[in-house]
Phi, psi and omega in degrees: 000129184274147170265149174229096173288093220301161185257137184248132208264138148258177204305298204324315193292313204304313189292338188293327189277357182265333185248343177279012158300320200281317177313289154325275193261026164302288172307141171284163201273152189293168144320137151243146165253172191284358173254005154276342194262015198241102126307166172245101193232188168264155165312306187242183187256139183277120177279120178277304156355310196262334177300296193324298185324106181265125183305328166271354174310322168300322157288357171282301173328274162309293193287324194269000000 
């Protein structure tokens, strides 16, 4: 069985570990709201080539 000994600490280290704690996690990270975290662009830039092509010309085709 191992003995294990703890580091005995004084206060001054404590209080020093104590304000660079404070220092660090005192405060919460600034807010973002939820309409800052997301953008929007398009994937691709719009083909007037690929534009002509009407999406509904097949129901025109077939169905009538």
């Amino acid at each position: 069985m191992t003995h294990r000994t703890e580091a005995r600490q004084t206060p001054r280290d404590t209080a020093d570990a104590a304000a660079a704690r404070r220092d660090r996690f005192g405060t919460l990270p600034e807010r973002i709201r939820p309409q800052d975290m997301v953008e929007t662009e398009p994937a691709t830039l719009p083909d007037p080539a690929r534009d002509r092509y009407s999406a509904d010309e097949w129901l025109v085709r077939y169905c009538l």
